[in-house]
């Protein structure tokens, strides 16, 4: 499976390099006749992510398999990343301005989804690598109050800010009439108005799926023994990393029509807020892997 996906990753990398003008003559006919939506800024950026990050993950997992080592954590991060990528891409194609350009080549994504579901099921069925911790150490860690864990307090504050920003951007794409929403979508992130629909789909997925997960993460950081959190933190870390890379890259890419590109005078605030947004889930996953005692069953 990973060898086949590695091949598709290299194809995507060739598509992105060709669309940006670095190479020519490889995939032009396929993109023009089969999947013209890959010529959008979002299509180019997700092809870069697939051709670099996903390809690196495939090589790392193949190496781990060949050495009979666990690749579960890498696989869960990949699962979240590729799921977010394909869900936003497919829904954006179906409801965006390129919905009339769909061809039979669009159906090539269906086997990809089925294999993805099978691979995800296999990953979750693999046994976890339990840390070498004594019951006394686990009990000691789980009896610490929140004020005794300043790193968790900081992480909870970051997740609260991230959750609030998630809700705000969800209201923005839902055409909330508030002045703050109107000002934000026209002066800070005009890409959210792009008729390709990818940014709108992305923000709605954030609002209805990622936002509830942030609330569950805060719950898991307050109360001990939430053994589900380490695995799912990796899945959502991969999903948010891919989504933010695609969103930021598409907002700044020259293939995006000028009225929807991020204004130069708000570049730094735009980058800072979106980088911090992506950082929260990564820090959470790192905390769960680095100090897992708090999340183990009592």
PDB file of C-alpha atoms in Angstrom:
ATOM      1  CA  UNK A   1       0.000   0.000   0.000  1.00  0.00           C
ATOM      2  CA  UNK A   2       2.704   2.484   0.943  1.00  0.00           C
ATOM      3  CA  UNK A   3       4.675   1.695  -2.229  1.00  0.00           C
ATOM      4  CA  UNK A   4       1.593   2.445  -4.360  1.00  0.00           C
ATOM      5  CA  UNK A   5       0.919   5.660  -2.420  1.00  0.00           C
ATOM      6  CA  UNK A   6       4.582   6.626  -2.838  1.00  0.00           C
ATOM      7  CA  UNK A   7       4.119   6.432  -6.608  1.00  0.00           C
ATOM      8  CA  UNK A   8       1.073   8.724  -6.469  1.00  0.00           C
ATOM      9  CA  UNK A   9       3.037  11.137  -4.264  1.00  0.00           C
ATOM     10  CA  UNK A  10       5.764  11.488  -6.886  1.00  0.00           C
ATOM     11  CA  UNK A  11       3.086  12.035  -9.560  1.00  0.00           C
ATOM     12  CA  UNK A  12       1.598  14.823  -7.415  1.00  0.00           C
ATOM     13  CA  UNK A  13       5.024  16.387  -6.924  1.00  0.00           C
ATOM     14  CA  UNK A  14       5.559  16.396 -10.701  1.00  0.00           C
ATOM     15  CA  UNK A  15       2.142  18.050 -11.173  1.00  0.00           C
ATOM     16  CA  UNK A  16       2.904  20.817  -8.671  1.00  0.00           C
ATOM     17  CA  UNK A  17       6.373  21.486 -10.107  1.00  0.00           C
ATOM     18  CA  UNK A  18       4.940  21.594 -13.612  1.00  0.00           C
ATOM     19  CA  UNK A  19       2.098  23.950 -12.669  1.00  0.00           C
ATOM     20  CA  UNK A  20       4.571  26.318 -10.988  1.00  0.00           C
ATOM     21  CA  UNK A  21       6.739  26.343 -14.091  1.00  0.00           C
ATOM     22  CA  UNK A  22       9.806  24.476 -12.807  1.00  0.00           C
ATOM     23  CA  UNK A  23       9.412  21.601 -15.293  1.00  0.00           C
ATOM     24  CA  UNK A  24       7.199  20.967 -18.309  1.00  0.00           C
ATOM     25  CA  UNK A  25       5.866  18.266 -20.609  1.00  0.00           C
ATOM     26  CA  UNK A  26       4.981  15.532 -18.090  1.00  0.00           C
ATOM     27  CA  UNK A  27       1.405  15.823 -16.793  1.00  0.00           C
ATOM     28  CA  UNK A  28      -0.069  18.751 -18.743  1.00  0.00           C
ATOM     29  CA  UNK A  29      -2.515  16.680 -20.819  1.00  0.00           C
ATOM     30  CA  UNK A  30      -3.780  14.725 -17.805  1.00  0.00           C
ATOM     31  CA  UNK A  31      -4.293  17.841 -15.683  1.00  0.00           C
ATOM     32  CA  UNK A  32      -5.960  19.779 -18.501  1.00  0.00           C
ATOM     33  CA  UNK A  33      -8.292  17.009 -19.678  1.00  0.00           C
ATOM     34  CA  UNK A  34      -8.704  14.879 -16.551  1.00  0.00           C
ATOM     35  CA  UNK A  35      -8.457  16.948 -13.365  1.00  0.00           C
ATOM     36  CA  UNK A  36      -8.283  20.675 -14.160  1.00  0.00           C
ATOM     37  CA  UNK A  37      -9.003  21.563 -10.523  1.00  0.00           C
ATOM     38  CA  UNK A  38      -5.420  20.493  -9.754  1.00  0.00           C
ATOM     39  CA  UNK A  39      -4.375  23.732 -11.473  1.00  0.00           C
ATOM     40  CA  UNK A  40      -5.884  25.813  -8.661  1.00  0.00           C
ATOM     41  CA  UNK A  41      -3.699  27.156  -5.881  1.00  0.00           C
ATOM     42  CA  UNK A  42      -5.170  24.600  -3.472  1.00  0.00           C
ATOM     43  CA  UNK A  43      -4.537  21.734  -5.877  1.00  0.00           C
ATOM     44  CA  UNK A  44      -0.914  22.769  -6.378  1.00  0.00           C
ATOM     45  CA  UNK A  45      -0.225  23.195  -2.656  1.00  0.00           C
ATOM     46  CA  UNK A  46      -1.734  19.845  -1.624  1.00  0.00           C
ATOM     47  CA  UNK A  47       0.328  18.180  -4.354  1.00  0.00           C
ATOM     48  CA  UNK A  48       3.452  19.696  -2.794  1.00  0.00           C
ATOM     49  CA  UNK A  49       2.435  18.351   0.621  1.00  0.00           C
ATOM     50  CA  UNK A  50       1.710  14.913  -0.798  1.00  0.00           C
ATOM     51  CA  UNK A  51       4.928  14.811  -2.797  1.00  0.00           C
ATOM     52  CA  UNK A  52       7.165  15.860   0.101  1.00  0.00           C
ATOM     53  CA  UNK A  53       5.600  15.166   3.523  1.00  0.00           C
ATOM     54  CA  UNK A  54       3.489  12.130   2.656  1.00  0.00           C
ATOM     55  CA  UNK A  55       6.291  10.685   0.542  1.00  0.00           C
ATOM     56  CA  UNK A  56       8.715  11.077   3.455  1.00  0.00           C
ATOM     57  CA  UNK A  57       6.229   9.371   5.778  1.00  0.00           C
ATOM     58  CA  UNK A  58       5.808   6.471   3.339  1.00  0.00           C
ATOM     59  CA  UNK A  59       9.575   5.951   3.166  1.00  0.00           C
ATOM     60  CA  UNK A  60       9.861   6.126   6.964  1.00  0.00           C
ATOM     61  CA  UNK A  61       7.047   3.595   7.457  1.00  0.00           C
ATOM     62  CA  UNK A  62       8.449   1.228   4.808  1.00  0.00           C
ATOM     63  CA  UNK A  63      11.832   1.441   6.551  1.00  0.00           C
ATOM     64  CA  UNK A  64      10.225   0.669   9.920  1.00  0.00           C
ATOM     65  CA  UNK A  65       8.349  -2.304   8.465  1.00  0.00           C
ATOM     66  CA  UNK A  66      11.532  -3.684   6.878  1.00  0.00           C
ATOM     67  CA  UNK A  67      13.303  -3.477  10.267  1.00  0.00           C
ATOM     68  CA  UNK A  68      10.284  -4.955  12.099  1.00  0.00           C
ATOM     69  CA  UNK A  69       9.768  -1.811  14.141  1.00  0.00           C
ATOM     70  CA  UNK A  70       6.506  -0.118  15.029  1.00  0.00           C
ATOM     71  CA  UNK A  71       5.254   2.488  12.577  1.00  0.00           C
ATOM     72  CA  UNK A  72       1.969   3.093  14.399  1.00  0.00           C
ATOM     73  CA  UNK A  73       2.640   6.697  15.455  1.00  0.00           C
ATOM     74  CA  UNK A  74       3.868   7.702  12.010  1.00  0.00           C
ATOM     75  CA  UNK A  75       0.869   5.949  10.497  1.00  0.00           C
ATOM     76  CA  UNK A  76      -1.650   7.771  12.684  1.00  0.00           C
ATOM     77  CA  UNK A  77      -0.130  11.154  11.793  1.00  0.00           C
ATOM     78  CA  UNK A  78      -0.268  10.183   8.104  1.00  0.00           C
ATOM     79  CA  UNK A  79      -3.848   8.964   8.472  1.00  0.00           C
ATOM     80  CA  UNK A  80      -5.029  12.330   9.772  1.00  0.00           C
ATOM     81  CA  UNK A  81      -3.087  14.258   7.158  1.00  0.00           C
ATOM     82  CA  UNK A  82      -4.238  12.314   4.119  1.00  0.00           C
ATOM     83  CA  UNK A  83      -7.849  12.109   5.361  1.00  0.00           C
ATOM     84  CA  UNK A  84      -8.085  15.877   5.786  1.00  0.00           C
ATOM     85  CA  UNK A  85      -6.467  16.413   2.391  1.00  0.00           C
ATOM     86  CA  UNK A  86      -8.781  14.155   0.438  1.00  0.00           C
ATOM     87  CA  UNK A  87     -12.005  15.148   2.233  1.00  0.00           C
ATOM     88  CA  UNK A  88     -11.491  18.886   1.650  1.00  0.00           C
ATOM     89  CA  UNK A  89     -10.336  18.263  -1.919  1.00  0.00           C
ATOM     90  CA  UNK A  90     -13.305  16.071  -2.892  1.00  0.00           C
ATOM     91  CA  UNK A  91     -15.967  18.233  -1.241  1.00  0.00           C
ATOM     92  CA  UNK A  92     -14.455  21.390  -2.701  1.00  0.00           C
ATOM     93  CA  UNK A  93     -14.534  19.843  -6.171  1.00  0.00           C
ATOM     94  CA  UNK A  94     -18.176  18.815  -5.768  1.00  0.00           C
ATOM     95  CA  UNK A  95     -19.554  22.164  -4.557  1.00  0.00           C
ATOM     96  CA  UNK A  96     -17.032  24.705  -5.864  1.00  0.00           C
ATOM     97  CA  UNK A  97     -16.782  26.459  -9.200  1.00  0.00           C
ATOM     98  CA  UNK A  98     -15.017  23.428 -10.732  1.00  0.00           C
ATOM     99  CA  UNK A  99     -17.976  21.098 -10.126  1.00  0.00           C
ATOM    100  CA  UNK A 100     -18.870  21.361 -13.824  1.00  0.00           C
ATOM    101  CA  UNK A 101     -15.368  20.195 -14.796  1.00  0.00           C
ATOM    102  CA  UNK A 102     -15.630  16.789 -13.127  1.00  0.00           C
ATOM    103  CA  UNK A 103     -14.702  13.904 -15.405  1.00  0.00           C
ATOM    104  CA  UNK A 104     -14.397  10.103 -15.001  1.00  0.00           C
ATOM    105  CA  UNK A 105     -10.867  10.728 -13.695  1.00  0.00           C
ATOM    106  CA  UNK A 106     -12.550  12.009 -10.508  1.00  0.00           C
ATOM    107  CA  UNK A 107     -13.573   8.406  -9.766  1.00  0.00           C
ATOM    108  CA  UNK A 108      -9.889   7.472  -9.348  1.00  0.00           C
ATOM    109  CA  UNK A 109     -10.181   8.913  -5.848  1.00  0.00           C
ATOM    110  CA  UNK A 110     -12.712   6.297  -4.724  1.00  0.00           C
ATOM    111  CA  UNK A 111     -10.279   3.323  -4.492  1.00  0.00           C
ATOM    112  CA  UNK A 112      -7.903   5.672  -2.680  1.00  0.00           C
ATOM    113  CA  UNK A 113     -10.575   6.293  -0.028  1.00  0.00           C
ATOM    114  CA  UNK A 114     -11.306   2.564   0.392  1.00  0.00           C
ATOM    115  CA  UNK A 115      -7.613   1.720   0.809  1.00  0.00           C
ATOM    116  CA  UNK A 116      -7.294   4.611   3.265  1.00  0.00           C
ATOM    117  CA  UNK A 117     -10.129   3.222   5.413  1.00  0.00           C
ATOM    118  CA  UNK A 118      -8.542  -0.238   5.379  1.00  0.00           C
ATOM    119  CA  UNK A 119      -5.092   1.139   6.307  1.00  0.00           C
ATOM    120  CA  UNK A 120      -6.579   3.252   9.113  1.00  0.00           C
ATOM    121  CA  UNK A 121      -8.352   0.231  10.560  1.00  0.00           C
ATOM    122  CA  UNK A 122      -5.100  -1.756  10.482  1.00  0.00           C
ATOM    123  CA  UNK A 123      -3.227   1.054  12.231  1.00  0.00           C
ATOM    124  CA  UNK A 124      -5.686   1.298  15.112  1.00  0.00           C
ATOM    125  CA  UNK A 125      -5.674  -2.492  15.518  1.00  0.00           C
ATOM    126  CA  UNK A 126      -1.913  -2.569  16.005  1.00  0.00           C
ATOM    127  CA  UNK A 127      -0.870  -2.914  19.671  1.00  0.00           C
ATOM    128  CA  UNK A 128       0.394   0.202  21.388  1.00  0.00           C
ATOM    129  CA  UNK A 129       3.986   0.425  22.560  1.00  0.00           C
ATOM    130  CA  UNK A 130       3.444   0.779  26.299  1.00  0.00           C
ATOM    131  CA  UNK A 131       6.049   2.845  28.177  1.00  0.00           C
ATOM    132  CA  UNK A 132       8.142   1.297  30.942  1.00  0.00           C
ATOM    133  CA  UNK A 133       6.495   3.034  33.898  1.00  0.00           C
ATOM    134  CA  UNK A 134       5.807   1.644  37.341  1.00  0.00           C
ATOM    135  CA  UNK A 135       2.277   1.837  38.779  1.00  0.00           C
ATOM    136  CA  UNK A 136       3.641   4.176  41.463  1.00  0.00           C
ATOM    137  CA  UNK A 137       4.969   6.580  38.826  1.00  0.00           C
ATOM    138  CA  UNK A 138       1.646   6.541  36.967  1.00  0.00           C
ATOM    139  CA  UNK A 139      -0.290   7.169  40.189  1.00  0.00           C
ATOM    140  CA  UNK A 140       2.042  10.000  41.172  1.00  0.00           C
ATOM    141  CA  UNK A 141       1.622  11.708  37.810  1.00  0.00           C
ATOM    142  CA  UNK A 142      -2.143  11.331  37.792  1.00  0.00           C
ATOM    143  CA  UNK A 143      -2.556  12.730  41.303  1.00  0.00           C
ATOM    144  CA  UNK A 144      -0.985  16.049  40.325  1.00  0.00           C
ATOM    145  CA  UNK A 145      -3.433  18.929  40.261  1.00  0.00           C
ATOM    146  CA  UNK A 146      -3.626  21.193  37.231  1.00  0.00           C
ATOM    147  CA  UNK A 147      -1.723  24.010  38.954  1.00  0.00           C
ATOM    148  CA  UNK A 148       1.158  21.556  39.470  1.00  0.00           C
ATOM    149  CA  UNK A 149       1.408  21.055  35.697  1.00  0.00           C
ATOM    150  CA  UNK A 150       2.240  24.488  34.239  1.00  0.00           C
ATOM    151  CA  UNK A 151       2.957  23.058  30.781  1.00  0.00           C
ATOM    152  CA  UNK A 152      -0.536  21.596  30.629  1.00  0.00           C
ATOM    153  CA  UNK A 153      -2.000  24.920  31.764  1.00  0.00           C
ATOM    154  CA  UNK A 154      -0.235  26.697  28.916  1.00  0.00           C
ATOM    155  CA  UNK A 155      -1.398  24.037  26.471  1.00  0.00           C
ATOM    156  CA  UNK A 156      -4.997  24.379  27.662  1.00  0.00           C
ATOM    157  CA  UNK A 157      -4.866  28.165  27.197  1.00  0.00           C
ATOM    158  CA  UNK A 158      -3.503  27.704  23.666  1.00  0.00           C
ATOM    159  CA  UNK A 159      -6.239  25.193  22.854  1.00  0.00           C
ATOM    160  CA  UNK A 160      -8.892  27.575  24.206  1.00  0.00           C
ATOM    161  CA  UNK A 161      -7.630  30.375  21.968  1.00  0.00           C
ATOM    162  CA  UNK A 162      -7.470  27.965  19.038  1.00  0.00           C
ATOM    163  CA  UNK A 163     -11.023  26.784  19.691  1.00  0.00           C
ATOM    164  CA  UNK A 164     -12.288  30.378  19.832  1.00  0.00           C
ATOM    165  CA  UNK A 165     -10.536  31.196  16.548  1.00  0.00           C
ATOM    166  CA  UNK A 166     -12.007  28.046  14.995  1.00  0.00           C
ATOM    167  CA  UNK A 167     -15.528  29.098  15.954  1.00  0.00           C
ATOM    168  CA  UNK A 168     -14.942  32.652  14.718  1.00  0.00           C
ATOM    169  CA  UNK A 169     -13.716  31.575  11.267  1.00  0.00           C
ATOM    170  CA  UNK A 170     -16.576  29.102  11.013  1.00  0.00           C
ATOM    171  CA  UNK A 171     -19.031  31.957  11.588  1.00  0.00           C
ATOM    172  CA  UNK A 172     -17.165  34.060   9.025  1.00  0.00           C
ATOM    173  CA  UNK A 173     -17.658  31.532   6.207  1.00  0.00           C
ATOM    174  CA  UNK A 174     -21.290  31.088   7.277  1.00  0.00           C
ATOM    175  CA  UNK A 175     -21.808  34.780   6.426  1.00  0.00           C
ATOM    176  CA  UNK A 176     -22.274  36.030   9.962  1.00  0.00           C
ATOM    177  CA  UNK A 177     -23.523  39.662   9.698  1.00  0.00           C
ATOM    178  CA  UNK A 178     -21.322  40.915  12.558  1.00  0.00           C
ATOM    179  CA  UNK A 179     -18.979  43.781  11.665  1.00  0.00           C
ATOM    180  CA  UNK A 180     -15.938  41.863  12.923  1.00  0.00           C
ATOM    181  CA  UNK A 181     -16.705  38.961  10.573  1.00  0.00           C
ATOM    182  CA  UNK A 182     -17.234  41.305   7.626  1.00  0.00           C
ATOM    183  CA  UNK A 183     -13.979  43.144   8.316  1.00  0.00           C
ATOM    184  CA  UNK A 184     -12.035  39.887   8.770  1.00  0.00           C
ATOM    185  CA  UNK A 185     -13.123  38.236   5.529  1.00  0.00           C
ATOM    186  CA  UNK A 186     -12.397  41.342   3.438  1.00  0.00           C
ATOM    187  CA  UNK A 187      -9.269  42.716   5.119  1.00  0.00           C
ATOM    188  CA  UNK A 188      -7.497  39.715   6.697  1.00  0.00           C
ATOM    189  CA  UNK A 189      -8.446  36.473   4.921  1.00  0.00           C
ATOM    190  CA  UNK A 190     -10.215  37.272   1.645  1.00  0.00           C
ATOM    191  CA  UNK A 191      -9.255  33.784   0.447  1.00  0.00           C
ATOM    192  CA  UNK A 192     -12.229  32.532   2.482  1.00  0.00           C
ATOM    193  CA  UNK A 193     -14.449  34.108  -0.228  1.00  0.00           C
ATOM    194  CA  UNK A 194     -12.766  32.252  -3.095  1.00  0.00           C
ATOM    195  CA  UNK A 195     -15.461  30.459  -5.164  1.00  0.00           C
ATOM    196  CA  UNK A 196     -13.297  27.317  -5.425  1.00  0.00           C
ATOM    197  CA  UNK A 197     -14.951  26.469  -2.052  1.00  0.00           C
ATOM    198  CA  UNK A 198     -11.889  24.717  -0.590  1.00  0.00           C
ATOM    199  CA  UNK A 199     -11.360  27.331   2.176  1.00  0.00           C
ATOM    200  CA  UNK A 200     -15.048  27.325   3.085  1.00  0.00           C
ATOM    201  CA  UNK A 201     -15.128  23.532   3.326  1.00  0.00           C
ATOM    202  CA  UNK A 202     -11.937  23.655   5.398  1.00  0.00           C
ATOM    203  CA  UNK A 203     -13.356  26.116   7.914  1.00  0.00           C
ATOM    204  CA  UNK A 204     -16.604  24.153   8.244  1.00  0.00           C
ATOM    205  CA  UNK A 205     -14.685  20.925   8.907  1.00  0.00           C
ATOM    206  CA  UNK A 206     -12.686  22.814  11.519  1.00  0.00           C
ATOM    207  CA  UNK A 207     -15.878  24.082  13.139  1.00  0.00           C
ATOM    208  CA  UNK A 208     -17.870  20.857  13.208  1.00  0.00           C
ATOM    209  CA  UNK A 209     -15.118  18.281  13.791  1.00  0.00           C
ATOM    210  CA  UNK A 210     -11.882  19.872  14.992  1.00  0.00           C
ATOM    211  CA  UNK A 211     -13.559  22.282  17.438  1.00  0.00           C
ATOM    212  CA  UNK A 212     -15.303  19.471  19.411  1.00  0.00           C
ATOM    213  CA  UNK A 213     -11.995  17.606  19.493  1.00  0.00           C
ATOM    214  CA  UNK A 214     -10.243  20.634  21.004  1.00  0.00           C
ATOM    215  CA  UNK A 215     -12.858  20.605  23.775  1.00  0.00           C
ATOM    216  CA  UNK A 216     -12.229  16.888  24.342  1.00  0.00           C
ATOM    217  CA  UNK A 217      -8.477  17.569  24.482  1.00  0.00           C
ATOM    218  CA  UNK A 218      -8.976  20.128  27.245  1.00  0.00           C
ATOM    219  CA  UNK A 219     -11.065  17.551  29.107  1.00  0.00           C
ATOM    220  CA  UNK A 220      -8.289  14.961  28.652  1.00  0.00           C
ATOM    221  CA  UNK A 221      -5.660  17.378  29.992  1.00  0.00           C
ATOM    222  CA  UNK A 222      -7.702  18.114  33.111  1.00  0.00           C
ATOM    223  CA  UNK A 223      -8.851  14.624  34.078  1.00  0.00           C
ATOM    224  CA  UNK A 224      -6.324  11.718  34.094  1.00  0.00           C
ATOM    225  CA  UNK A 225      -6.696   8.345  32.426  1.00  0.00           C
ATOM    226  CA  UNK A 226      -7.975   9.429  28.986  1.00  0.00           C
ATOM    227  CA  UNK A 227      -6.111   6.680  27.154  1.00  0.00           C
ATOM    228  CA  UNK A 228      -7.725   7.589  23.805  1.00  0.00           C
ATOM    229  CA  UNK A 229      -6.041  11.000  23.670  1.00  0.00           C
ATOM    230  CA  UNK A 230      -2.482  10.041  22.550  1.00  0.00           C
ATOM    231  CA  UNK A 231      -3.685   8.201  19.441  1.00  0.00           C
ATOM    232  CA  UNK A 232      -6.262  10.763  18.394  1.00  0.00           C
ATOM    233  CA  UNK A 233      -3.935  13.672  19.114  1.00  0.00           C
ATOM    234  CA  UNK A 234      -1.594  12.247  16.472  1.00  0.00           C
ATOM    235  CA  UNK A 235      -4.431  11.892  13.967  1.00  0.00           C
ATOM    236  CA  UNK A 236      -5.600  15.466  14.478  1.00  0.00           C
ATOM    237  CA  UNK A 237      -2.028  16.798  14.533  1.00  0.00           C
ATOM    238  CA  UNK A 238      -1.534  15.387  11.045  1.00  0.00           C
ATOM    239  CA  UNK A 239      -4.916  16.700   9.886  1.00  0.00           C
ATOM    240  CA  UNK A 240      -4.378  20.253  11.143  1.00  0.00           C
ATOM    241  CA  UNK A 241      -0.776  20.389   9.882  1.00  0.00           C
ATOM    242  CA  UNK A 242      -1.889  19.464   6.363  1.00  0.00           C
ATOM    243  CA  UNK A 243      -4.902  21.768   6.475  1.00  0.00           C
ATOM    244  CA  UNK A 244      -2.961  24.804   7.669  1.00  0.00           C
ATOM    245  CA  UNK A 245      -0.187  24.288   5.134  1.00  0.00           C
ATOM    246  CA  UNK A 246      -2.762  24.074   2.361  1.00  0.00           C
ATOM    247  CA  UNK A 247      -4.734  27.069   3.612  1.00  0.00           C
ATOM    248  CA  UNK A 248      -1.732  29.351   4.129  1.00  0.00           C
ATOM    249  CA  UNK A 249      -0.049  28.255   0.911  1.00  0.00           C
ATOM    250  CA  UNK A 250      -3.202  28.752  -1.152  1.00  0.00           C
ATOM    251  CA  UNK A 251      -3.859  32.166   0.393  1.00  0.00           C
ATOM    252  CA  UNK A 252      -0.422  33.394  -0.691  1.00  0.00           C
ATOM    253  CA  UNK A 253      -0.038  31.477  -3.981  1.00  0.00           C
ATOM    254  CA  UNK A 254      -0.072  33.608  -7.158  1.00  0.00           C
ATOM    255  CA  UNK A 255      -2.524  31.174  -8.809  1.00  0.00           C
ATOM    256  CA  UNK A 256      -5.198  32.487  -6.407  1.00  0.00           C
ATOM    257  CA  UNK A 257      -7.060  35.414  -8.053  1.00  0.00           C
ATOM    258  CA  UNK A 258      -5.767  38.752  -6.781  1.00  0.00           C
ATOM    259  CA  UNK A 259      -8.992  39.833  -4.973  1.00  0.00           C
ATOM    260  CA  UNK A 260      -8.766  36.704  -2.812  1.00  0.00           C
ATOM    261  CA  UNK A 261      -5.049  36.830  -2.000  1.00  0.00           C
ATOM    262  CA  UNK A 262      -3.973  37.883   1.488  1.00  0.00           C
ATOM    263  CA  UNK A 263      -3.161  41.631   1.529  1.00  0.00           C
ATOM    264  CA  UNK A 264       0.526  42.365   2.027  1.00  0.00           C
ATOM    265  CA  UNK A 265      -0.087  44.672   5.001  1.00  0.00           C
ATOM    266  CA  UNK A 266      -1.550  41.784   7.072  1.00  0.00           C
ATOM    267  CA  UNK A 267       0.880  39.052   6.007  1.00  0.00           C
ATOM    268  CA  UNK A 268       2.647  38.834   9.352  1.00  0.00           C
ATOM    269  CA  UNK A 269      -0.502  38.748  11.471  1.00  0.00           C
ATOM    270  CA  UNK A 270      -2.009  36.214   9.060  1.00  0.00           C
ATOM    271  CA  UNK A 271       1.063  33.977   9.241  1.00  0.00           C
ATOM    272  CA  UNK A 272       1.388  34.307  13.026  1.00  0.00           C
ATOM    273  CA  UNK A 273      -2.221  33.356  13.756  1.00  0.00           C
ATOM    274  CA  UNK A 274      -2.205  30.415  11.349  1.00  0.00           C
ATOM    275  CA  UNK A 275       1.169  29.088  12.517  1.00  0.00           C
ATOM    276  CA  UNK A 276       0.012  29.238  16.151  1.00  0.00           C
ATOM    277  CA  UNK A 277      -3.179  27.483  15.095  1.00  0.00           C
ATOM    278  CA  UNK A 278      -1.177  24.634  13.590  1.00  0.00           C
ATOM    279  CA  UNK A 279       1.221  24.544  16.552  1.00  0.00           C
ATOM    280  CA  UNK A 280      -1.372  23.682  19.202  1.00  0.00           C
ATOM    281  CA  UNK A 281      -2.208  20.133  18.016  1.00  0.00           C
ATOM    282  CA  UNK A 282       1.486  19.407  17.381  1.00  0.00           C
ATOM    283  CA  UNK A 283       2.411  20.402  20.946  1.00  0.00           C
ATOM    284  CA  UNK A 284      -0.463  18.313  22.291  1.00  0.00           C
ATOM    285  CA  UNK A 285       0.686  15.218  20.378  1.00  0.00           C
ATOM    286  CA  UNK A 286       4.272  15.797  21.528  1.00  0.00           C
ATOM    287  CA  UNK A 287       3.144  16.127  25.148  1.00  0.00           C
ATOM    288  CA  UNK A 288       1.142  12.893  24.941  1.00  0.00           C
ATOM    289  CA  UNK A 289       4.100  10.972  23.479  1.00  0.00           C
ATOM    290  CA  UNK A 290       6.772  12.509  25.712  1.00  0.00           C
ATOM    291  CA  UNK A 291       4.993  12.085  29.069  1.00  0.00           C
ATOM    292  CA  UNK A 292       2.263   9.439  28.615  1.00  0.00           C
ATOM    293  CA  UNK A 293       1.828   8.521  32.300  1.00  0.00           C
ATOM    294  CA  UNK A 294      -1.053  10.967  32.825  1.00  0.00           C
ATOM    295  CA  UNK A 295      -3.089   9.312  30.046  1.00  0.00           C
ATOM    296  CA  UNK A 296      -2.575   5.665  31.004  1.00  0.00           C
ATOM    297  CA  UNK A 297      -5.385   3.696  32.633  1.00  0.00           C
ATOM    298  CA  UNK A 298      -5.209   3.955  36.405  1.00  0.00           C
TER     299      UNK A 298
END
